[in-house]
JSON list of N, CA, C and O in Angstrom, two decimals:
[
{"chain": "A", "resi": 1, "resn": "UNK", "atom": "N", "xyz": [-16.78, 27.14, 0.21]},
{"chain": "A", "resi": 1, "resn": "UNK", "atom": "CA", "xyz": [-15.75, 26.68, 1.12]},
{"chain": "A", "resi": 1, "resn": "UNK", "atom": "C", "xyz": [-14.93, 25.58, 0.44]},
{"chain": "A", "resi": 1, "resn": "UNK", "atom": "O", "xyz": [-15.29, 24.81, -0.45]},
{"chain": "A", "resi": 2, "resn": "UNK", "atom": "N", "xyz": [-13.54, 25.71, 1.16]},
{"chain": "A", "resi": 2, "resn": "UNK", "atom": "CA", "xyz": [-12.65, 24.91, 0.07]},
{"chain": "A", "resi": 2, "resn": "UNK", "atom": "C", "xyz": [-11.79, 23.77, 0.91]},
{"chain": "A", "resi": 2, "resn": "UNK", "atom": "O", "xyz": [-10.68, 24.18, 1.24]},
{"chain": "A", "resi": 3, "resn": "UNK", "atom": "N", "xyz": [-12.14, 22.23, 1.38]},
{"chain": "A", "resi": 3, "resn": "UNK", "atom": "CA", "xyz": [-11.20, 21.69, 2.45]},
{"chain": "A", "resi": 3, "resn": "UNK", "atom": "C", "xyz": [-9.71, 22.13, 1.93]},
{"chain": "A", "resi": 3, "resn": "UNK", "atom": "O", "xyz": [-9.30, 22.35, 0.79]},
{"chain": "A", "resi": 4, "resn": "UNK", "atom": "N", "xyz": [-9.09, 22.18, 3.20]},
{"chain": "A", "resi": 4, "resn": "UNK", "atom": "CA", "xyz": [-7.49, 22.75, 2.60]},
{"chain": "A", "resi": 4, "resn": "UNK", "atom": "C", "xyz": [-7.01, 24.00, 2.33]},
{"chain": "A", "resi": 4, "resn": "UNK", "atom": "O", "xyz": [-5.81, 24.21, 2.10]},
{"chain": "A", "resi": 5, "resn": "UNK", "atom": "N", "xyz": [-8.21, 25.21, 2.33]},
{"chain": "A", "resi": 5, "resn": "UNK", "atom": "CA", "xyz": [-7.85, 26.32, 1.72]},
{"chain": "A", "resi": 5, "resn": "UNK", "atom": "C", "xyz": [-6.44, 26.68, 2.71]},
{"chain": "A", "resi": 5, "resn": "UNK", "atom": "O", "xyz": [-6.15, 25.93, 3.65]},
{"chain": "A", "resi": 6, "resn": "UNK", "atom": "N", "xyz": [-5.84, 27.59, 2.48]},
{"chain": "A", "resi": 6, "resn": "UNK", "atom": "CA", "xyz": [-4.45, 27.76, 2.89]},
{"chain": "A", "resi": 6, "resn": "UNK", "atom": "C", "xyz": [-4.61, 29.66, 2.71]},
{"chain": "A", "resi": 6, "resn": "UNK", "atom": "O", "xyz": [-4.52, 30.31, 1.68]},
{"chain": "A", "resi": 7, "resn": "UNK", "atom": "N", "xyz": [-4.82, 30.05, 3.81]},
{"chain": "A", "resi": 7, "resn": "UNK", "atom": "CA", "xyz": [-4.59, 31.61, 3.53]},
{"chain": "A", "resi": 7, "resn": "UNK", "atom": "C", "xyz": [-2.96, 32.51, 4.03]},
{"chain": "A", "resi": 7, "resn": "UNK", "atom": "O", "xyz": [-2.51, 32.70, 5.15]},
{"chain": "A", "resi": 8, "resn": "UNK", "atom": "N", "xyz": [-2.44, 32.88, 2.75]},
{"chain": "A", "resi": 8, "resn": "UNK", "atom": "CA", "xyz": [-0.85, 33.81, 3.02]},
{"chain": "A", "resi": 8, "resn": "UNK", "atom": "C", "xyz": [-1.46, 35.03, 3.17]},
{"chain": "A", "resi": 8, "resn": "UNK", "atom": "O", "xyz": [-2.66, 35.30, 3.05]},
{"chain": "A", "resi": 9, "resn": "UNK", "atom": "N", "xyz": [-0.18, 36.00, 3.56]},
{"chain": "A", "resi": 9, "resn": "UNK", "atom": "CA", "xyz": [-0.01, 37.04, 3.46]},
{"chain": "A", "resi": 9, "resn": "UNK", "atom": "C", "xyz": [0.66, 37.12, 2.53]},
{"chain": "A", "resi": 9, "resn": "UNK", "atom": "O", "xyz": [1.54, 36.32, 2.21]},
{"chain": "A", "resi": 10, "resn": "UNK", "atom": "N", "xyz": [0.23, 38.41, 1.78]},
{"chain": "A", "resi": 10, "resn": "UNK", "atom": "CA", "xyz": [1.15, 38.78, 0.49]},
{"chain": "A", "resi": 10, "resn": "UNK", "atom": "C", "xyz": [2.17, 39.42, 1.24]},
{"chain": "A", "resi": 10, "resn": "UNK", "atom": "O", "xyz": [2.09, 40.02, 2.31]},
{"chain": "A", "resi": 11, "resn": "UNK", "atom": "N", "xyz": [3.22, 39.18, 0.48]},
{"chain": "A", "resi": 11, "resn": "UNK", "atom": "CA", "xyz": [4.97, 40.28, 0.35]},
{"chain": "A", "resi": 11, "resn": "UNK", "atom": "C", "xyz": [4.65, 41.75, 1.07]},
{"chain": "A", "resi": 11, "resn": "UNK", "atom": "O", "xyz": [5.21, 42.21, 2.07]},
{"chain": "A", "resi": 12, "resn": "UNK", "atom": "N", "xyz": [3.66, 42.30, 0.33]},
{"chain": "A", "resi": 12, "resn": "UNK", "atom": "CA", "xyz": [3.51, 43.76, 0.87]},
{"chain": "A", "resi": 12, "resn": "UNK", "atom": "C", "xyz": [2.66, 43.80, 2.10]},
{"chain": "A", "resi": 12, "resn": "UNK", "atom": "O", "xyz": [2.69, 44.89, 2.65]},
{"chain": "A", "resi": 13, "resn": "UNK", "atom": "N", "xyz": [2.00, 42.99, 2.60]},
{"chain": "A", "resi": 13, "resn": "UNK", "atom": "CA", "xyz": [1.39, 43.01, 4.23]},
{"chain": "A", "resi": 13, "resn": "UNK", "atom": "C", "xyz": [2.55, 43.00, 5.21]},
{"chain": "A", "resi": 13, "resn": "UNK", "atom": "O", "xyz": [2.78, 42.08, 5.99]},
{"chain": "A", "resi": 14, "resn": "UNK", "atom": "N", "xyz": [3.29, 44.19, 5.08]},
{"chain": "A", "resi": 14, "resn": "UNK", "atom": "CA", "xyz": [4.62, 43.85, 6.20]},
{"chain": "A", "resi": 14, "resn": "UNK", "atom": "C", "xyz": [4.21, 44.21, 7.28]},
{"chain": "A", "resi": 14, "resn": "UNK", "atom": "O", "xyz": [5.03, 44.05, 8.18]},
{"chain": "A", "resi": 15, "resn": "UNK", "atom": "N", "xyz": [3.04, 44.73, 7.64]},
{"chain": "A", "resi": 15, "resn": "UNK", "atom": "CA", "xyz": [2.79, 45.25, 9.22]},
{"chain": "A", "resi": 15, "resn": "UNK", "atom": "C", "xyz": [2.39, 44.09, 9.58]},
{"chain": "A", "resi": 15, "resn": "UNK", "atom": "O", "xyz": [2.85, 43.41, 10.49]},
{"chain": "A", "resi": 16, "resn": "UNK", "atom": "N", "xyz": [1.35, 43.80, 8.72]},
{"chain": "A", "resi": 16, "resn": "UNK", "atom": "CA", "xyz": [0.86, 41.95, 9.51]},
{"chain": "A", "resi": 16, "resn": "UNK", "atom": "C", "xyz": [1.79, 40.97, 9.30]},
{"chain": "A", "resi": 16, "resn": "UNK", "atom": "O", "xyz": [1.54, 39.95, 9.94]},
{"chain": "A", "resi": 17, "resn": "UNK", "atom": "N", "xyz": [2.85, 40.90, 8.57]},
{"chain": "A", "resi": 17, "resn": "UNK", "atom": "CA", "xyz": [4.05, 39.53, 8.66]},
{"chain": "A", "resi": 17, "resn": "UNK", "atom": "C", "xyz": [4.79, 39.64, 10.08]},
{"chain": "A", "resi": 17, "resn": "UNK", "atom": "O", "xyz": [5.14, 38.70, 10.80]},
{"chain": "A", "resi": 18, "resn": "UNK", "atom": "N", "xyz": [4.98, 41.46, 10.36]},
{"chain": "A", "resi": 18, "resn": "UNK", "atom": "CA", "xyz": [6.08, 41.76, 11.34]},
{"chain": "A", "resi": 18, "resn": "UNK", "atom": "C", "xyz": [5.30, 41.15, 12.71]},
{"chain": "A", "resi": 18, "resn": "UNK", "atom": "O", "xyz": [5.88, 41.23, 13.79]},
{"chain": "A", "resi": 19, "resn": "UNK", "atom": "N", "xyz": [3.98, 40.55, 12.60]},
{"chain": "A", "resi": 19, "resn": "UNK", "atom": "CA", "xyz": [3.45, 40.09, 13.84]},
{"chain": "A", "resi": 19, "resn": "UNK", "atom": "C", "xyz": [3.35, 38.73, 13.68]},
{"chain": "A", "resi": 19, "resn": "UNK", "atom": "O", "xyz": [2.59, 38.12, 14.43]},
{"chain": "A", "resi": 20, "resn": "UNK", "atom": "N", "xyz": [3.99, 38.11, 12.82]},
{"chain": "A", "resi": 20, "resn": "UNK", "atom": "CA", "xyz": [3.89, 36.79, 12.96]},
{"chain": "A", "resi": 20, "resn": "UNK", "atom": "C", "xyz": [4.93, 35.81, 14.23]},
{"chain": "A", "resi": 20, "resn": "UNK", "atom": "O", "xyz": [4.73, 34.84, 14.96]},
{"chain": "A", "resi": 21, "resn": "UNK", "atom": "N", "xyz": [5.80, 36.53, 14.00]},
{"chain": "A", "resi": 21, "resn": "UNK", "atom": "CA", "xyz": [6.90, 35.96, 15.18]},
{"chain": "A", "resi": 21, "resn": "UNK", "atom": "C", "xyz": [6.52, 35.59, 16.38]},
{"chain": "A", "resi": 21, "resn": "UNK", "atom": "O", "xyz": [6.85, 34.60, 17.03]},
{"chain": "A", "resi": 22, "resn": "UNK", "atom": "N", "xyz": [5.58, 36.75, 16.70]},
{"chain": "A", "resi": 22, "resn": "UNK", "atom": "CA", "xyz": [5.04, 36.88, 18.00]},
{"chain": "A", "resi": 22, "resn": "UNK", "atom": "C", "xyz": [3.99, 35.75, 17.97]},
{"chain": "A", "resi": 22, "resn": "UNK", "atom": "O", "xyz": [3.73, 35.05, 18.95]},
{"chain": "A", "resi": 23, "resn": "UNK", "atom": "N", "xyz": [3.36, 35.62, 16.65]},
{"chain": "A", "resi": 23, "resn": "UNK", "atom": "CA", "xyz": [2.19, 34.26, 17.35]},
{"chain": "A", "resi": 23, "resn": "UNK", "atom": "C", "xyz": [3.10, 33.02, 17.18]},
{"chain": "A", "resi": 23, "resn": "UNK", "atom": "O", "xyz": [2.98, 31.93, 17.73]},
{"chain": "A", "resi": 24, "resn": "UNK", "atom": "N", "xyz": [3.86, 33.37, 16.46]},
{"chain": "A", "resi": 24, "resn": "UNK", "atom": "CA", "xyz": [4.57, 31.60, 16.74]},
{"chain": "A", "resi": 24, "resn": "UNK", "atom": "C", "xyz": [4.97, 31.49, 18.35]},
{"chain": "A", "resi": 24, "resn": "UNK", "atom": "O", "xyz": [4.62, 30.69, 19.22]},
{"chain": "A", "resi": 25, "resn": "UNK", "atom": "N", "xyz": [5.64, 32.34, 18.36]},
{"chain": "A", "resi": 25, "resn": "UNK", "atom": "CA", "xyz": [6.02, 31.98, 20.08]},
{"chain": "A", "resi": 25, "resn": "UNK", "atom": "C", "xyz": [4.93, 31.45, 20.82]},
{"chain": "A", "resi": 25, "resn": "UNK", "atom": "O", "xyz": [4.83, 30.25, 21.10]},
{"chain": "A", "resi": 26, "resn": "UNK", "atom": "N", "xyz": [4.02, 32.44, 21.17]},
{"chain": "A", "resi": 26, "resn": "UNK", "atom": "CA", "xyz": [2.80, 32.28, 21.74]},
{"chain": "A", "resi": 26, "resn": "UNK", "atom": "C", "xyz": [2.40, 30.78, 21.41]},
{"chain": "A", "resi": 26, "resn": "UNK", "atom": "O", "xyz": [2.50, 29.94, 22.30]},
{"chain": "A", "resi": 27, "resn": "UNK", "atom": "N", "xyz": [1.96, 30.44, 20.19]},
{"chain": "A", "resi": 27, "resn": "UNK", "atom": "CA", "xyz": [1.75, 29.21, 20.12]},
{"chain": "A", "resi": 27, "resn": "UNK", "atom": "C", "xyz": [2.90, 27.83, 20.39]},
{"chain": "A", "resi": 27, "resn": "UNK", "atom": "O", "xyz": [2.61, 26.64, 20.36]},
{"chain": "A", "resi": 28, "resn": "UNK", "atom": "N", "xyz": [3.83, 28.25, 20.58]},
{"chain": "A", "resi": 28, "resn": "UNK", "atom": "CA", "xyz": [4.68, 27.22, 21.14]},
{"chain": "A", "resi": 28, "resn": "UNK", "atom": "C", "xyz": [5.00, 27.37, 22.70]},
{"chain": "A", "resi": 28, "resn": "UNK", "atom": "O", "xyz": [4.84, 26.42, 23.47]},
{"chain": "A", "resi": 29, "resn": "UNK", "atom": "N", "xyz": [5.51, 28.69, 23.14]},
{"chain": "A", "resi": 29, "resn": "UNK", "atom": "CA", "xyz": [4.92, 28.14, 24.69]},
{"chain": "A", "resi": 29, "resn": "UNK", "atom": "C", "xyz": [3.86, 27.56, 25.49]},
{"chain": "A", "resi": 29, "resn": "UNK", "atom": "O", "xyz": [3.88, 27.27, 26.69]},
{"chain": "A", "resi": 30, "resn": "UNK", "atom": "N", "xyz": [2.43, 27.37, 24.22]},
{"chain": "A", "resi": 30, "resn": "UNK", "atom": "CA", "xyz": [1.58, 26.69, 24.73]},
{"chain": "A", "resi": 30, "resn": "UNK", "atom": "C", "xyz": [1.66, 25.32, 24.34]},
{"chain": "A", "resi": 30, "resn": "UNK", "atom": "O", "xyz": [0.61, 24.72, 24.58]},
{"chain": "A", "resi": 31, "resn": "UNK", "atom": "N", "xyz": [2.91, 24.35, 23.60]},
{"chain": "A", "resi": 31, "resn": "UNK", "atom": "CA", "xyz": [2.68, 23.32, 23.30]},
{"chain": "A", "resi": 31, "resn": "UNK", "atom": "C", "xyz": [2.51, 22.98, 21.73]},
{"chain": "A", "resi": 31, "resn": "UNK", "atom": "O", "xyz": [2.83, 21.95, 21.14]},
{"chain": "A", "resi": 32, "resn": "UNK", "atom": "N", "xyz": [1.69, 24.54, 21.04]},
{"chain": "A", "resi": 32, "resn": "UNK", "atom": "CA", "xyz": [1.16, 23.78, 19.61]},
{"chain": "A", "resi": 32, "resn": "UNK", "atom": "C", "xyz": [2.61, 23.80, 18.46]},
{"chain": "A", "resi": 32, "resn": "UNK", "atom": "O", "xyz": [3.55, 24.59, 18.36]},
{"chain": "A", "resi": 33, "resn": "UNK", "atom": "N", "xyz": [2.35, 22.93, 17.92]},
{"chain": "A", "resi": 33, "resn": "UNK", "atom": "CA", "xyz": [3.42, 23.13, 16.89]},
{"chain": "A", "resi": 33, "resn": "UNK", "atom": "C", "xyz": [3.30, 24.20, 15.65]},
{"chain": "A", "resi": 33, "resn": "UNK", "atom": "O", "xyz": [2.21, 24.74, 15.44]},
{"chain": "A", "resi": 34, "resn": "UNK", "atom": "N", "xyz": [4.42, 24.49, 14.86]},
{"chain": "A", "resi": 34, "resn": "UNK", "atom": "CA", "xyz": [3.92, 25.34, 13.78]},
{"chain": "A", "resi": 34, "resn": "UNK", "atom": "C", "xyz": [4.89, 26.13, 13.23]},
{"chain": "A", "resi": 34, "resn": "UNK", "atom": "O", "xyz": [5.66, 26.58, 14.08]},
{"chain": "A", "resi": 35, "resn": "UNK", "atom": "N", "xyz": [5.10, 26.42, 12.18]},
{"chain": "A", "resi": 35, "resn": "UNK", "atom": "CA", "xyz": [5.88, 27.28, 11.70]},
{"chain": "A", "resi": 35, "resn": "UNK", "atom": "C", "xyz": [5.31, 28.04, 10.73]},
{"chain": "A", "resi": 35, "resn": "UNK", "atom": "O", "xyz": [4.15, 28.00, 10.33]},
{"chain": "A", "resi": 36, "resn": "UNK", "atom": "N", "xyz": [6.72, 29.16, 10.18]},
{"chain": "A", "resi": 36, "resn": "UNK", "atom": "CA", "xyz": [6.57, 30.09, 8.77]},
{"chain": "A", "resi": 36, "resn": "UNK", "atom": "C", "xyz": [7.03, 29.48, 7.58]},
{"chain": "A", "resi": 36, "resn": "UNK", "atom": "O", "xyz": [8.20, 29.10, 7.46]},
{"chain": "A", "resi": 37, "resn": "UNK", "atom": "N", "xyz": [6.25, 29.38, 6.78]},
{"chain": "A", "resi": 37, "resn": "UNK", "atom": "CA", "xyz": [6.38, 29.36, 5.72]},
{"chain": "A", "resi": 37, "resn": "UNK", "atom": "C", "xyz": [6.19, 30.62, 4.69]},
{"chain": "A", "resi": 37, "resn": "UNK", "atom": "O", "xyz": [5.26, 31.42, 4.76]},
{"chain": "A", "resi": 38, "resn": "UNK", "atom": "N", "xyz": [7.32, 30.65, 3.68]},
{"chain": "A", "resi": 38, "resn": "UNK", "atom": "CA", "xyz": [7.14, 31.46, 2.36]},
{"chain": "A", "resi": 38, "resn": "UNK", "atom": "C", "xyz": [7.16, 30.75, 1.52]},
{"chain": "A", "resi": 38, "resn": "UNK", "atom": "O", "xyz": [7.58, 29.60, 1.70]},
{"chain": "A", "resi": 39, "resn": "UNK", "atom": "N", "xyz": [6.64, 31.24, 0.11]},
{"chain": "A", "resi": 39, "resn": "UNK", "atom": "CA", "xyz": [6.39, 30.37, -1.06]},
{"chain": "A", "resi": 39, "resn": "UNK", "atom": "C", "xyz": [6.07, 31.65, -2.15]},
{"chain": "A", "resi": 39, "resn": "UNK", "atom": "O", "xyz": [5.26, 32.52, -1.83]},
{"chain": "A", "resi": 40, "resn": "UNK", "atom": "N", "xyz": [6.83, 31.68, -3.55]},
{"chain": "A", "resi": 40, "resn": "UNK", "atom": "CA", "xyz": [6.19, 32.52, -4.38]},
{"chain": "A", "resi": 40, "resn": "UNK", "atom": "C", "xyz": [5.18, 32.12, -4.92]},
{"chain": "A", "resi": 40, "resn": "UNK", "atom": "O", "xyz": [4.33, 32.87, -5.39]},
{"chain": "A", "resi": 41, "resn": "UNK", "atom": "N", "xyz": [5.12, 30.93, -4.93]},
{"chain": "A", "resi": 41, "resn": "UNK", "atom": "CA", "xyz": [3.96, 29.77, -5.68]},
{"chain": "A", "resi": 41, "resn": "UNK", "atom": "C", "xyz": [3.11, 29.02, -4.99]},
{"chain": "A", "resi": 41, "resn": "UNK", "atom": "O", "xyz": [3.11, 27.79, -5.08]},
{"chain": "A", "resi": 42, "resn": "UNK", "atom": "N", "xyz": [2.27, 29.71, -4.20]},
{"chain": "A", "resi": 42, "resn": "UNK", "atom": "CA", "xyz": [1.39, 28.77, -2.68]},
{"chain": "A", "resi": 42, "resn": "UNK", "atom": "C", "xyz": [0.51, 28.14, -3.68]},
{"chain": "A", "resi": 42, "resn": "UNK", "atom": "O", "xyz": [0.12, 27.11, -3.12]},
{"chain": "A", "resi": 43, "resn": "UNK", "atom": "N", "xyz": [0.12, 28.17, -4.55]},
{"chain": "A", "resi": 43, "resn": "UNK", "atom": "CA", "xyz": [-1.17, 27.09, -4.95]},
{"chain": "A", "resi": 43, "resn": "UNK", "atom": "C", "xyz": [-1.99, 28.26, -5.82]},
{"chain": "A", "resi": 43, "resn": "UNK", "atom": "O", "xyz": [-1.54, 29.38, -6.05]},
{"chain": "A", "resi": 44, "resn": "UNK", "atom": "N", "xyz": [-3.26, 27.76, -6.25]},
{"chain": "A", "resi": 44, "resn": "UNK", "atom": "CA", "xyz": [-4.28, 28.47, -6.71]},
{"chain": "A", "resi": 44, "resn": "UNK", "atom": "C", "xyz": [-4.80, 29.06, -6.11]},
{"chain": "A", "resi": 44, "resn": "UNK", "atom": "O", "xyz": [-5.18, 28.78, -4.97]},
{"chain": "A", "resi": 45, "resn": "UNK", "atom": "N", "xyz": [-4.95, 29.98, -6.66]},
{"chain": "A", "resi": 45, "resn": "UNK", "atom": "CA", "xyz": [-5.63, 31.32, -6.12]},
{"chain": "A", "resi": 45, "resn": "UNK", "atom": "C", "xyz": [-7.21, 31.37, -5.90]},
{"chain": "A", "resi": 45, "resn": "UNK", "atom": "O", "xyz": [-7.76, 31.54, -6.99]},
{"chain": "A", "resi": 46, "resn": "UNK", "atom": "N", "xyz": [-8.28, 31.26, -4.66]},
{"chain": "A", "resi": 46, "resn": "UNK", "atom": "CA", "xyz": [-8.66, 31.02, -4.44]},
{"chain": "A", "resi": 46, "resn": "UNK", "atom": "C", "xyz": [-9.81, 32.64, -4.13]},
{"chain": "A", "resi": 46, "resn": "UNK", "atom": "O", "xyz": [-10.89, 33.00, -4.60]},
{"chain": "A", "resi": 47, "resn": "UNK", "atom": "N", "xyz": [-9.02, 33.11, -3.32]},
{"chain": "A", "resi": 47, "resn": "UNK", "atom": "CA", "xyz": [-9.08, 34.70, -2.85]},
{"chain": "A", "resi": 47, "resn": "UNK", "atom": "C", "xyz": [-8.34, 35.14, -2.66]},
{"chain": "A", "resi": 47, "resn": "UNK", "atom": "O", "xyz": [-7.27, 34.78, -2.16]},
{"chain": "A", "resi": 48, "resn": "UNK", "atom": "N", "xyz": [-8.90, 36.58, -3.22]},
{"chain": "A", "resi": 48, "resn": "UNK", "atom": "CA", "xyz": [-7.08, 37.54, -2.56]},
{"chain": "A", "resi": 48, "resn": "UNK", "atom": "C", "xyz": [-7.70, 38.65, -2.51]},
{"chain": "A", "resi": 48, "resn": "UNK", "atom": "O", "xyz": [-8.69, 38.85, -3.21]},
{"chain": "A", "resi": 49, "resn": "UNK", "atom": "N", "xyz": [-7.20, 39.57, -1.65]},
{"chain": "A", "resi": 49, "resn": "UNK", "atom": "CA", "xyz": [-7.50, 40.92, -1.14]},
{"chain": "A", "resi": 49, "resn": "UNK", "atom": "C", "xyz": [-6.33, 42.00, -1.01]},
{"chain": "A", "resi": 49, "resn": "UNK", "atom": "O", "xyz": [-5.36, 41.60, -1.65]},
{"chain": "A", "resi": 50, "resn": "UNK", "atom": "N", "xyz": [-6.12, 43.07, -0.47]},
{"chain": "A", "resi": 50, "resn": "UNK", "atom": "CA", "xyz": [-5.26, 43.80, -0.34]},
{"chain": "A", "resi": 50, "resn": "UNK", "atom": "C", "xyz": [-3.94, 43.28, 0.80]},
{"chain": "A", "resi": 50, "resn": "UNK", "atom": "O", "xyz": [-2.83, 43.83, 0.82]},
{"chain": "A", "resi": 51, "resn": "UNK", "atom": "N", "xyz": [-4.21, 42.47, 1.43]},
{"chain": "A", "resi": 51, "resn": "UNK", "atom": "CA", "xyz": [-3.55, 41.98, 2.04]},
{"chain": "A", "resi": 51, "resn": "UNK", "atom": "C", "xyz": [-3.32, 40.48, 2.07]},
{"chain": "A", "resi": 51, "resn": "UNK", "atom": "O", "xyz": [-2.37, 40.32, 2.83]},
{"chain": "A", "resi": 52, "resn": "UNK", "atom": "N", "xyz": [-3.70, 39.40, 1.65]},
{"chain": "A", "resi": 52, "resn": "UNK", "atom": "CA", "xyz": [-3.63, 38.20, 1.30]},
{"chain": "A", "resi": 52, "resn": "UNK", "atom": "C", "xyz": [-4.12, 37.55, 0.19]},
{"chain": "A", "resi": 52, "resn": "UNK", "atom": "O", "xyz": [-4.67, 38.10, -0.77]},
{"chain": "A", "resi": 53, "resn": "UNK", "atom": "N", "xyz": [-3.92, 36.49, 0.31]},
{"chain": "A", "resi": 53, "resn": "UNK", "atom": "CA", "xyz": [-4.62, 35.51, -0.66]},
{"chain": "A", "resi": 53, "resn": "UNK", "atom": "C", "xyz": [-4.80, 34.26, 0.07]},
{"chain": "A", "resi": 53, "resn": "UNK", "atom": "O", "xyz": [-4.18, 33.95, 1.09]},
{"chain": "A", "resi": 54, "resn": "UNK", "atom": "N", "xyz": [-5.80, 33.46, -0.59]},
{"chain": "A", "resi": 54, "resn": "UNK", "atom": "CA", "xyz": [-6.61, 32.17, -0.08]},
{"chain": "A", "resi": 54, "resn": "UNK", "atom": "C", "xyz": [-5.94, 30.72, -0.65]},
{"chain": "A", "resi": 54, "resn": "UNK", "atom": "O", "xyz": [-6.57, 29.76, -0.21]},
{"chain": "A", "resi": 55, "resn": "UNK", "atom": "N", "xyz": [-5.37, 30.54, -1.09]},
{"chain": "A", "resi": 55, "resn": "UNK", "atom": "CA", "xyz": [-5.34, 29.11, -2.28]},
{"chain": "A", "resi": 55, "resn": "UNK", "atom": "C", "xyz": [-5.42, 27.62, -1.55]},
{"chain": "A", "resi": 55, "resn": "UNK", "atom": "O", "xyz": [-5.13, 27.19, -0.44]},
{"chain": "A", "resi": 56, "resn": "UNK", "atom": "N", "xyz": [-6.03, 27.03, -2.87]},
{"chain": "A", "resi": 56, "resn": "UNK", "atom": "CA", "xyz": [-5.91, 25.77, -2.76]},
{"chain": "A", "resi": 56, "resn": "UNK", "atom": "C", "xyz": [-4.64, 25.09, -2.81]},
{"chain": "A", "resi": 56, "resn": "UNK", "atom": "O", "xyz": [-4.21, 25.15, -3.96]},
{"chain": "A", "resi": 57, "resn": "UNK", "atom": "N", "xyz": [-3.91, 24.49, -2.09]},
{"chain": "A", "resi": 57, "resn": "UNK", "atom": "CA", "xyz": [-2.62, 23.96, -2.57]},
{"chain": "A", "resi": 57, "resn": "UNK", "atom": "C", "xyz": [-2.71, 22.85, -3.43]},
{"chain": "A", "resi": 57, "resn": "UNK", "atom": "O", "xyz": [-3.26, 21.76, -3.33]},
{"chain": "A", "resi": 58, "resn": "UNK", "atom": "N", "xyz": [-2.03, 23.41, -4.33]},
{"chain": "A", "resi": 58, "resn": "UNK", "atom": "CA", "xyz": [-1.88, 21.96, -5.30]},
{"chain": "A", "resi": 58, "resn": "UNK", "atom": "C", "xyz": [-0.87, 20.93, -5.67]},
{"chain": "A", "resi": 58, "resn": "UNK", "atom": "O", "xyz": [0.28, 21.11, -6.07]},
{"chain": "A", "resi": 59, "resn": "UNK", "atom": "N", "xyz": [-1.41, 20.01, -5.49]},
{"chain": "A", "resi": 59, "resn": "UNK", "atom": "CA", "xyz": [-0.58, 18.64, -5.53]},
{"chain": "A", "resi": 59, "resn": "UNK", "atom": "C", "xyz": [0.77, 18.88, -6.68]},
{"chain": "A", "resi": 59, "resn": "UNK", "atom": "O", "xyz": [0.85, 19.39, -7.80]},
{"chain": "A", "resi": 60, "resn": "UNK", "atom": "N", "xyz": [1.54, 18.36, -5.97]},
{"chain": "A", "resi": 60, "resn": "UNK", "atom": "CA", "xyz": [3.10, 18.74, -7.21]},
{"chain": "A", "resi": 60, "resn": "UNK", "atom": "C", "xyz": [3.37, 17.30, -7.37]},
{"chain": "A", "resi": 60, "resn": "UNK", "atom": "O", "xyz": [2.81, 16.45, -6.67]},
{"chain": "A", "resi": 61, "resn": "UNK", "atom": "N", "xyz": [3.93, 17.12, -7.98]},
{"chain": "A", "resi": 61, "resn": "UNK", "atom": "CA", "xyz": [5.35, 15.64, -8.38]},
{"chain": "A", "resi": 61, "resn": "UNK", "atom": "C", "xyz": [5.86, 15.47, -7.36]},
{"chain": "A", "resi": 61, "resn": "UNK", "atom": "O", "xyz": [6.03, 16.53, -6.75]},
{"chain": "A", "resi": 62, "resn": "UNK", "atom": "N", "xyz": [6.20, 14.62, -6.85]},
{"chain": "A", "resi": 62, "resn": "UNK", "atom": "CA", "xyz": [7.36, 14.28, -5.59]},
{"chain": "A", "resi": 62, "resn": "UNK", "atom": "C", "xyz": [7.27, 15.07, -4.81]},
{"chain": "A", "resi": 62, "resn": "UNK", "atom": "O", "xyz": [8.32, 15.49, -4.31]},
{"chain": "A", "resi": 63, "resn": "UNK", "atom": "N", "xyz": [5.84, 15.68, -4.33]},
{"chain": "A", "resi": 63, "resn": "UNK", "atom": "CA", "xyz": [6.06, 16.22, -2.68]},
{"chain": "A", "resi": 63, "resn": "UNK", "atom": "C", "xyz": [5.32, 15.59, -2.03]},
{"chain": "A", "resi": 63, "resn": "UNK", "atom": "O", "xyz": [5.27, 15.78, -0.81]}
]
């Protein structure tokens, strides 16, 4: 187990991205905050499967 791990969807999981919209809503008519993020460069690679990957995010310069 990794504090911080950060799990994406890869580019090609478009059936599971095309349902993301829907949980953001959901989670904001209940109050929680949250958004989408993309990134070609999420961090280290941690796990990855046919449909995602896991990474650690890693610390940059000036973020």
């Amino acid at each position: 187990m990794h504090p911080g791990a950060v799990a994406w969807f890869k580019a090609s999981a478009r059936e599971l991205i095309a349902r993301v919209d829907g949980y953001l809503e959901l989670l904001a008519a209940h109050g929680v905050e949250c958004r989408r993020l993309e990134s070609s460069d999420p961090g280290r690679i941690l796990y990855e499967d046919a449909y995602q990957v896991v990474v650690a995010a890693e610390e940059r310069p000036g973020a």
